[in-house]
PDB file of C-alpha atoms in Angstrom:
ATOM      1  CA  UNK A  76     185.749 -13.614 -57.649  1.00 68.00           C
ATOM      2  CA  UNK A  77     184.147 -17.000 -57.812  1.00 66.00           C
ATOM      3  CA  UNK A  78     180.944 -17.136 -55.914  1.00 91.00           C
ATOM      4  CA  UNK A  79     179.236 -20.274 -54.679  1.00 96.00           C
ATOM      5  CA  UNK A  80     175.936 -19.512 -53.031  1.00 96.00           C
ATOM      6  CA  UNK A  81     173.947 -21.882 -50.879  1.00 96.00           C
ATOM      7  CA  UNK A  82     170.310 -21.002 -50.503  1.00 92.00           C
ATOM      8  CA  UNK A  83     170.110 -21.210 -46.708  1.00 93.00           C
ATOM      9  CA  UNK A  84     172.572 -20.748 -43.863  1.00 94.00           C
ATOM     10  CA  UNK A  85     170.355 -22.496 -41.342  1.00 96.00           C
ATOM     11  CA  UNK A  86     167.501 -24.965 -41.748  1.00 97.00           C
ATOM     12  CA  UNK A  87     165.378 -26.853 -39.266  1.00 98.00           C
ATOM     13  CA  UNK A  88     163.331 -29.749 -40.616  1.00 97.00           C
ATOM     14  CA  UNK A  89     161.245 -32.524 -39.161  1.00 98.00           C
ATOM     15  CA  UNK A  90     162.032 -36.215 -39.394  1.00 98.00           C
ATOM     16  CA  UNK A  91     160.581 -37.698 -42.563  1.00 97.00           C
ATOM     17  CA  UNK A  92     160.410 -34.438 -44.489  1.00 97.00           C
ATOM     18  CA  UNK A  93     161.852 -34.153 -47.983  1.00 97.00           C
ATOM     19  CA  UNK A  94     164.588 -31.529 -47.878  1.00 97.00           C
ATOM     20  CA  UNK A  95     166.164 -29.613 -50.749  1.00 97.00           C
ATOM     21  CA  UNK A  96     169.516 -27.860 -50.399  1.00 98.00           C
ATOM     22  CA  UNK A  97     170.312 -25.591 -53.316  1.00 97.00           C
ATOM     23  CA  UNK A  98     173.682 -24.426 -54.576  1.00 97.00           C
ATOM     24  CA  UNK A  99     174.488 -22.005 -57.383  1.00 97.00           C
ATOM     25  CA  UNK A 100     177.879 -21.016 -58.804  1.00 97.00           C
ATOM     26  CA  UNK A 101     178.565 -18.110 -61.116  1.00 95.00           C
ATOM     27  CA  UNK A 102     181.865 -19.078 -62.762  1.00 92.00           C
ATOM     28  CA  UNK A 103     180.712 -21.599 -65.345  1.00 94.00           C
ATOM     29  CA  UNK A 104     182.471 -24.442 -63.528  1.00 93.00           C
ATOM     30  CA  UNK A 105     181.926 -27.937 -64.855  1.00 93.00           C
ATOM     31  CA  UNK A 106     182.354 -29.740 -61.523  1.00 93.00           C
ATOM     32  CA  UNK A 107     180.142 -29.373 -58.493  1.00 96.00           C
ATOM     33  CA  UNK A 108     180.277 -31.210 -55.169  1.00 96.00           C
ATOM     34  CA  UNK A 109     178.318 -31.781 -51.992  1.00 98.00           C
ATOM     35  CA  UNK A 110     180.136 -32.547 -48.739  1.00 97.00           C
ATOM     36  CA  UNK A 111     178.955 -32.906 -45.193  1.00 97.00           C
ATOM     37  CA  UNK A 112     181.096 -31.731 -42.298  1.00 95.00           C
ATOM     38  CA  UNK A 113     180.885 -33.293 -38.854  1.00 94.00           C
ATOM     39  CA  UNK A 114     183.121 -32.737 -35.814  1.00 89.00           C
ATOM     40  CA  UNK A 115     185.977 -35.216 -35.741  1.00 87.00           C
ATOM     41  CA  UNK A 116     185.128 -36.580 -39.182  1.00 90.00           C
ATOM     42  CA  UNK A 117     186.195 -33.711 -41.416  1.00 90.00           C
ATOM     43  CA  UNK A 118     184.563 -33.345 -44.814  1.00 93.00           C
ATOM     44  CA  UNK A 119     183.014 -36.370 -46.431  1.00 95.00           C
ATOM     45  CA  UNK A 120     181.915 -36.409 -50.058  1.00 95.00           C
ATOM     46  CA  UNK A 121     178.247 -37.187 -50.657  1.00 97.00           C
ATOM     47  CA  UNK A 122     177.906 -36.711 -54.425  1.00 97.00           C
ATOM     48  CA  UNK A 123     179.595 -34.842 -57.201  1.00 94.00           C
ATOM     49  CA  UNK A 124     178.773 -33.915 -60.763  1.00 95.00           C
ATOM     50  CA  UNK A 125     181.151 -33.253 -63.649  1.00 91.00           C
ATOM     51  CA  UNK A 126     178.522 -32.195 -66.171  1.00 91.00           C
ATOM     52  CA  UNK A 127     174.861 -31.356 -66.481  1.00 93.00           C
ATOM     53  CA  UNK A 128     172.689 -34.366 -65.666  1.00 88.00           C
ATOM     54  CA  UNK A 129     175.769 -36.379 -64.670  1.00 91.00           C
ATOM     55  CA  UNK A 130     176.414 -37.501 -61.104  1.00 93.00           C
ATOM     56  CA  UNK A 131     178.796 -39.732 -59.227  1.00 93.00           C
ATOM     57  CA  UNK A 132     178.385 -41.190 -55.758  1.00 95.00           C
ATOM     58  CA  UNK A 133     180.851 -40.135 -53.148  1.00 94.00           C
ATOM     59  CA  UNK A 134     181.730 -41.874 -49.917  1.00 92.00           C
ATOM     60  CA  UNK A 135     178.388 -41.485 -48.137  1.00 96.00           C
ATOM     61  CA  UNK A 136     175.531 -41.273 -50.669  1.00 96.00           C
ATOM     62  CA  UNK A 137     172.981 -43.282 -48.682  1.00 96.00           C
ATOM     63  CA  UNK A 138     169.868 -41.295 -47.894  1.00 96.00           C
ATOM     64  CA  UNK A 139     170.719 -38.565 -50.401  1.00 98.00           C
ATOM     65  CA  UNK A 140     170.140 -37.842 -54.052  1.00 97.00           C
ATOM     66  CA  UNK A 141     171.181 -34.969 -56.296  1.00 97.00           C
ATOM     67  CA  UNK A 142     169.959 -33.088 -59.306  1.00 97.00           C
ATOM     68  CA  UNK A 143     171.858 -31.053 -61.871  1.00 97.00           C
ATOM     69  CA  UNK A 144     169.551 -29.770 -64.568  1.00 95.00           C
ATOM     70  CA  UNK A 145     171.583 -26.631 -65.288  1.00 96.00           C
ATOM     71  CA  UNK A 146     175.317 -26.136 -65.233  1.00 96.00           C
ATOM     72  CA  UNK A 147     175.249 -23.492 -62.510  1.00 97.00           C
ATOM     73  CA  UNK A 148     172.942 -25.274 -60.079  1.00 97.00           C
ATOM     74  CA  UNK A 149     173.431 -28.448 -58.029  1.00 97.00           C
ATOM     75  CA  UNK A 150     170.764 -29.586 -55.603  1.00 97.00           C
ATOM     76  CA  UNK A 151     171.090 -32.028 -52.747  1.00 98.00           C
ATOM     77  CA  UNK A 152     167.925 -33.874 -51.760  1.00 98.00           C
ATOM     78  CA  UNK A 153     167.255 -35.670 -48.521  1.00 97.00           C
ATOM     79  CA  UNK A 154     164.415 -37.984 -49.502  1.00 94.00           C
ATOM     80  CA  UNK A 155     163.230 -38.560 -45.928  1.00 97.00           C
ATOM     81  CA  UNK A 156     165.219 -36.587 -43.408  1.00 97.00           C
ATOM     82  CA  UNK A 157     166.498 -38.377 -40.337  1.00 97.00           C
ATOM     83  CA  UNK A 158     168.157 -37.063 -37.182  1.00 97.00           C
ATOM     84  CA  UNK A 159     171.504 -38.579 -38.196  1.00 97.00           C
ATOM     85  CA  UNK A 160     171.511 -36.206 -41.165  1.00 98.00           C
ATOM     86  CA  UNK A 161     171.827 -33.227 -38.852  1.00 98.00           C
ATOM     87  CA  UNK A 162     175.072 -31.695 -40.065  1.00 97.00           C
ATOM     88  CA  UNK A 163     176.811 -28.872 -41.894  1.00 96.00           C
ATOM     89  CA  UNK A 164     176.474 -29.242 -45.657  1.00 97.00           C
ATOM     90  CA  UNK A 165     179.030 -27.639 -47.939  1.00 97.00           C
ATOM     91  CA  UNK A 166     178.705 -27.135 -51.668  1.00 97.00           C
ATOM     92  CA  UNK A 167     181.753 -26.567 -53.883  1.00 96.00           C
ATOM     93  CA  UNK A 168     182.595 -26.084 -57.533  1.00 95.00           C
ATOM     94  CA  UNK A 169     185.714 -26.315 -59.676  1.00 93.00           C
ATOM     95  CA  UNK A 170     186.849 -26.074 -63.253  1.00 90.00           C
ATOM     96  CA  UNK A 171     187.337 -29.234 -65.238  1.00 85.00           C
ATOM     97  CA  UNK A 172     190.941 -30.268 -65.654  1.00 77.00           C
ATOM     98  CA  UNK A 173     193.787 -31.437 -63.528  1.00 75.00           C
ATOM     99  CA  UNK A 174     195.145 -29.676 -60.449  1.00 80.00           C
ATOM    100  CA  UNK A 175     192.170 -27.369 -60.058  1.00 86.00           C
ATOM    101  CA  UNK A 176     191.061 -26.248 -56.621  1.00 89.00           C
ATOM    102  CA  UNK A 177     187.486 -26.174 -55.413  1.00 93.00           C
ATOM    103  CA  UNK A 178     185.618 -23.072 -54.268  1.00 95.00           C
ATOM    104  CA  UNK A 179     183.184 -23.455 -51.401  1.00 96.00           C
ATOM    105  CA  UNK A 180     179.908 -21.923 -50.375  1.00 96.00           C
ATOM    106  CA  UNK A 181     179.204 -20.689 -46.859  1.00 94.00           C
ATOM    107  CA  UNK A 182     177.541 -23.897 -45.791  1.00 95.00           C
ATOM    108  CA  UNK A 183     174.054 -24.859 -44.648  1.00 96.00           C
ATOM    109  CA  UNK A 184     173.629 -25.999 -41.089  1.00 96.00           C
ATOM    110  CA  UNK A 185     170.742 -28.453 -41.148  1.00 98.00           C
ATOM    111  CA  UNK A 186     169.042 -29.636 -37.994  1.00 98.00           C
ATOM    112  CA  UNK A 187     166.555 -32.495 -38.220  1.00 98.00           C
ATOM    113  CA  UNK A 188     164.243 -32.754 -35.227  1.00 97.00           C
TER     114      UNK A 188
ATOM    115  CA  UNK B 200     191.946 -45.692 -51.904  1.00 85.00           C
ATOM    116  CA  UNK B 201     193.428 -42.244 -51.564  1.00 89.00           C
ATOM    117  CA  UNK B 202     193.475 -40.691 -48.112  1.00 93.00           C
ATOM    118  CA  UNK B 203     194.818 -37.796 -46.063  1.00 95.00           C
ATOM    119  CA  UNK B 204     195.969 -37.912 -42.447  1.00 96.00           C
ATOM    120  CA  UNK B 205     196.600 -34.761 -40.492  1.00 95.00           C
ATOM    121  CA  UNK B 206     197.581 -34.184 -36.914  1.00 89.00           C
ATOM    122  CA  UNK B 207     194.771 -34.025 -34.437  1.00 85.00           C
ATOM    123  CA  UNK B 208     194.134 -30.856 -32.563  1.00 85.00           C
ATOM    124  CA  UNK B 209     193.409 -28.654 -30.998  1.00 94.00           C
ATOM    125  CA  UNK B 210     196.686 -26.823 -31.367  1.00 96.00           C
ATOM    126  CA  UNK B 211     197.016 -23.992 -28.876  1.00 97.00           C
ATOM    127  CA  UNK B 212     199.735 -21.377 -29.371  1.00 97.00           C
ATOM    128  CA  UNK B 213     200.691 -17.953 -28.154  1.00 97.00           C
ATOM    129  CA  UNK B 214     200.901 -15.077 -30.609  1.00 97.00           C
ATOM    130  CA  UNK B 215     204.181 -15.012 -32.588  1.00 97.00           C
ATOM    131  CA  UNK B 216     204.856 -18.729 -31.990  1.00 97.00           C
ATOM    132  CA  UNK B 217     205.942 -21.045 -34.795  1.00 97.00           C
ATOM    133  CA  UNK B 218     203.262 -23.263 -36.270  1.00 97.00           C
ATOM    134  CA  UNK B 219     203.513 -26.699 -37.847  1.00 97.00           C
ATOM    135  CA  UNK B 220     200.508 -28.802 -38.773  1.00 97.00           C
ATOM    136  CA  UNK B 221     201.503 -32.194 -40.118  1.00 97.00           C
ATOM    137  CA  UNK B 222     199.809 -33.746 -43.127  1.00 98.00           C
ATOM    138  CA  UNK B 223     200.613 -37.015 -44.874  1.00 97.00           C
ATOM    139  CA  UNK B 224     198.813 -38.654 -47.742  1.00 96.00           C
ATOM    140  CA  UNK B 225     198.303 -41.944 -49.500  1.00 95.00           C
ATOM    141  CA  UNK B 226     197.674 -41.846 -53.223  1.00 91.00           C
ATOM    142  CA  UNK B 227     198.671 -43.457 -56.452  1.00 84.00           C
ATOM    143  CA  UNK B 228     200.473 -41.316 -58.953  1.00 83.00           C
ATOM    144  CA  UNK B 229     201.048 -37.633 -58.370  1.00 88.00           C
ATOM    145  CA  UNK B 230     198.092 -35.885 -56.743  1.00 92.00           C
ATOM    146  CA  UNK B 231     197.725 -32.172 -56.231  1.00 93.00           C
ATOM    147  CA  UNK B 232     197.832 -31.082 -52.595  1.00 96.00           C
ATOM    148  CA  UNK B 233     195.952 -28.281 -50.884  1.00 97.00           C
ATOM    149  CA  UNK B 234     195.518 -26.533 -47.579  1.00 98.00           C
ATOM    150  CA  UNK B 235     192.159 -24.961 -46.855  1.00 98.00           C
ATOM    151  CA  UNK B 236     191.192 -22.776 -43.902  1.00 97.00           C
ATOM    152  CA  UNK B 237     187.794 -22.373 -42.286  1.00 96.00           C
ATOM    153  CA  UNK B 238     187.200 -19.358 -40.058  1.00 94.00           C
ATOM    154  CA  UNK B 239     184.363 -19.549 -37.529  1.00 89.00           C
ATOM    155  CA  UNK B 240     180.965 -19.497 -39.180  1.00 85.00           C
ATOM    156  CA  UNK B 241     182.337 -19.536 -42.705  1.00 87.00           C
ATOM    157  CA  UNK B 242     182.931 -21.934 -45.561  1.00 89.00           C
ATOM    158  CA  UNK B 243     186.342 -23.221 -46.611  1.00 95.00           C
ATOM    159  CA  UNK B 244     188.844 -20.985 -48.353  1.00 95.00           C
ATOM    160  CA  UNK B 245     191.862 -22.121 -50.294  1.00 96.00           C
ATOM    161  CA  UNK B 246     195.022 -21.190 -48.411  1.00 97.00           C
ATOM    162  CA  UNK B 247     197.670 -22.644 -50.718  1.00 97.00           C
ATOM    163  CA  UNK B 248     198.337 -25.492 -53.094  1.00 96.00           C
ATOM    164  CA  UNK B 249     201.135 -27.454 -54.792  1.00 96.00           C
ATOM    165  CA  UNK B 250     200.750 -29.537 -57.895  1.00 93.00           C
ATOM    166  CA  UNK B 251     204.019 -31.443 -58.217  1.00 91.00           C
ATOM    167  CA  UNK B 252     206.875 -32.780 -56.132  1.00 92.00           C
ATOM    168  CA  UNK B 253     209.112 -30.162 -54.461  1.00 95.00           C
ATOM    169  CA  UNK B 254     206.662 -27.363 -55.233  1.00 95.00           C
ATOM    170  CA  UNK B 255     206.197 -24.911 -52.376  1.00 97.00           C
ATOM    171  CA  UNK B 256     202.837 -23.263 -51.925  1.00 97.00           C
ATOM    172  CA  UNK B 257     202.679 -20.045 -49.932  1.00 97.00           C
ATOM    173  CA  UNK B 258     200.114 -17.452 -48.914  1.00 97.00           C
ATOM    174  CA  UNK B 259     199.615 -15.017 -46.006  1.00 95.00           C
ATOM    175  CA  UNK B 260     202.879 -16.161 -44.381  1.00 97.00           C
ATOM    176  CA  UNK B 261     201.911 -19.837 -44.530  1.00 98.00           C
ATOM    177  CA  UNK B 262     204.022 -22.320 -46.481  1.00 98.00           C
ATOM    178  CA  UNK B 263     203.894 -26.003 -47.368  1.00 98.00           C
ATOM    179  CA  UNK B 264     206.250 -28.099 -49.514  1.00 98.00           C
ATOM    180  CA  UNK B 265     205.139 -31.119 -51.533  1.00 97.00           C
ATOM    181  CA  UNK B 266     207.439 -33.952 -50.426  1.00 96.00           C
ATOM    182  CA  UNK B 267     206.986 -37.000 -52.590  1.00 94.00           C
ATOM    183  CA  UNK B 268     209.603 -39.057 -50.763  1.00 94.00           C
ATOM    184  CA  UNK B 269     207.801 -38.711 -47.419  1.00 95.00           C
ATOM    185  CA  UNK B 270     204.284 -38.259 -48.895  1.00 96.00           C
ATOM    186  CA  UNK B 271     203.869 -35.157 -46.790  1.00 97.00           C
ATOM    187  CA  UNK B 272     202.611 -31.589 -47.109  1.00 98.00           C
ATOM    188  CA  UNK B 273     203.143 -29.994 -43.699  1.00 98.00           C
ATOM    189  CA  UNK B 274     201.795 -26.490 -43.103  1.00 98.00           C
ATOM    190  CA  UNK B 275     204.107 -23.958 -41.429  1.00 98.00           C
ATOM    191  CA  UNK B 276     204.027 -20.352 -40.352  1.00 98.00           C
ATOM    192  CA  UNK B 277     206.853 -18.533 -38.672  1.00 96.00           C
ATOM    193  CA  UNK B 278     204.787 -16.236 -36.436  1.00 96.00           C
ATOM    194  CA  UNK B 279     201.100 -16.842 -35.862  1.00 97.00           C
ATOM    195  CA  UNK B 280     198.560 -14.157 -35.051  1.00 97.00           C
ATOM    196  CA  UNK B 281     195.285 -14.295 -33.139  1.00 96.00           C
ATOM    197  CA  UNK B 282     193.520 -13.852 -36.469  1.00 96.00           C
ATOM    198  CA  UNK B 283     194.957 -17.193 -37.651  1.00 97.00           C
ATOM    199  CA  UNK B 284     192.663 -19.035 -35.237  1.00 97.00           C
ATOM    200  CA  UNK B 285     190.645 -21.345 -37.470  1.00 97.00           C
ATOM    201  CA  UNK B 286     190.294 -24.944 -38.629  1.00 96.00           C
ATOM    202  CA  UNK B 287     192.863 -26.069 -41.207  1.00 97.00           C
ATOM    203  CA  UNK B 288     192.207 -28.878 -43.667  1.00 97.00           C
ATOM    204  CA  UNK B 289     194.737 -30.723 -45.769  1.00 97.00           C
ATOM    205  CA  UNK B 290     193.379 -32.175 -49.010  1.00 96.00           C
ATOM    206  CA  UNK B 291     194.445 -33.985 -52.137  1.00 94.00           C
ATOM    207  CA  UNK B 292     193.070 -34.389 -55.607  1.00 92.00           C
ATOM    208  CA  UNK B 293     194.100 -37.255 -57.837  1.00 87.00           C
ATOM    209  CA  UNK B 294     195.766 -36.203 -61.045  1.00 78.00           C
ATOM    210  CA  UNK B 295     192.964 -37.355 -63.296  1.00 76.00           C
ATOM    211  CA  UNK B 296     189.747 -35.916 -64.573  1.00 71.00           C
ATOM    212  CA  UNK B 297     186.474 -36.476 -62.795  1.00 74.00           C
ATOM    213  CA  UNK B 298     187.805 -36.689 -59.264  1.00 82.00           C
ATOM    214  CA  UNK B 299     186.895 -34.819 -56.104  1.00 89.00           C
ATOM    215  CA  UNK B 300     188.979 -33.380 -53.301  1.00 91.00           C
ATOM    216  CA  UNK B 301     189.682 -35.771 -50.434  1.00 93.00           C
ATOM    217  CA  UNK B 302     190.074 -34.073 -47.062  1.00 94.00           C
ATOM    218  CA  UNK B 303     191.747 -34.807 -43.791  1.00 94.00           C
ATOM    219  CA  UNK B 304     189.745 -34.435 -40.591  1.00 94.00           C
ATOM    220  CA  UNK B 305     190.903 -30.912 -39.893  1.00 95.00           C
ATOM    221  CA  UNK B 306     193.078 -29.344 -37.201  1.00 96.00           C
ATOM    222  CA  UNK B 307     191.761 -26.589 -34.966  1.00 96.00           C
ATOM    223  CA  UNK B 308     194.266 -23.831 -34.226  1.00 97.00           C
ATOM    224  CA  UNK B 309     193.710 -21.456 -31.342  1.00 97.00           C
ATOM    225  CA  UNK B 310     196.087 -18.517 -30.916  1.00 97.00           C
ATOM    226  CA  UNK B 311     196.027 -16.379 -27.791  1.00 96.00           C
ATOM    227  CA  UNK B 312     197.511 -12.947 -27.256  1.00 93.00           C
TER     228      UNK B 312
END
């Protein structure tokens, strides 16, 4: 089975802190994604990556950056956490190619106080 | 741009009732369509998918048919169970490389015994 592992289930951080959310997949997938999930808004794409060191902005990239130094790992960085970044963050991966589904991690619930 | 619209919830049903969750999409070309399910406290899991017009995806008693003429992908189940209580997300992926899944806002289903 494909496994996508996010490093933390729950995080509490202070306003202004630099926050790293880590995601690792074990199926050699080319594509990796970061979404945030908020009630009433569904899932919104923050960033995605289709290859090592490559990244594309999603719908809501402001306040975030990403890093993909190795194929299996995709990190989301909150440069200076703010309370409006309190949310559930979901990492996903998929094979390259058309029609492929994405596999999701368990999510990280981040609270910024 | 591409988008997905699904019926707002919550949907509240009694066990063994018939379920329909409506989903329509806007996209150029021929996207792939997906239904994902999120059980409480978990990440998203793929429920079913369809990759071309008139395809029917099915899994665990759930079905959805890709209708190009009505740009729809409605989710149905003939007899729901309490264990089906979850949030259901409709999603699409454009039929080209380097694209991410686009999600609807999700529909919460609550089934009582």
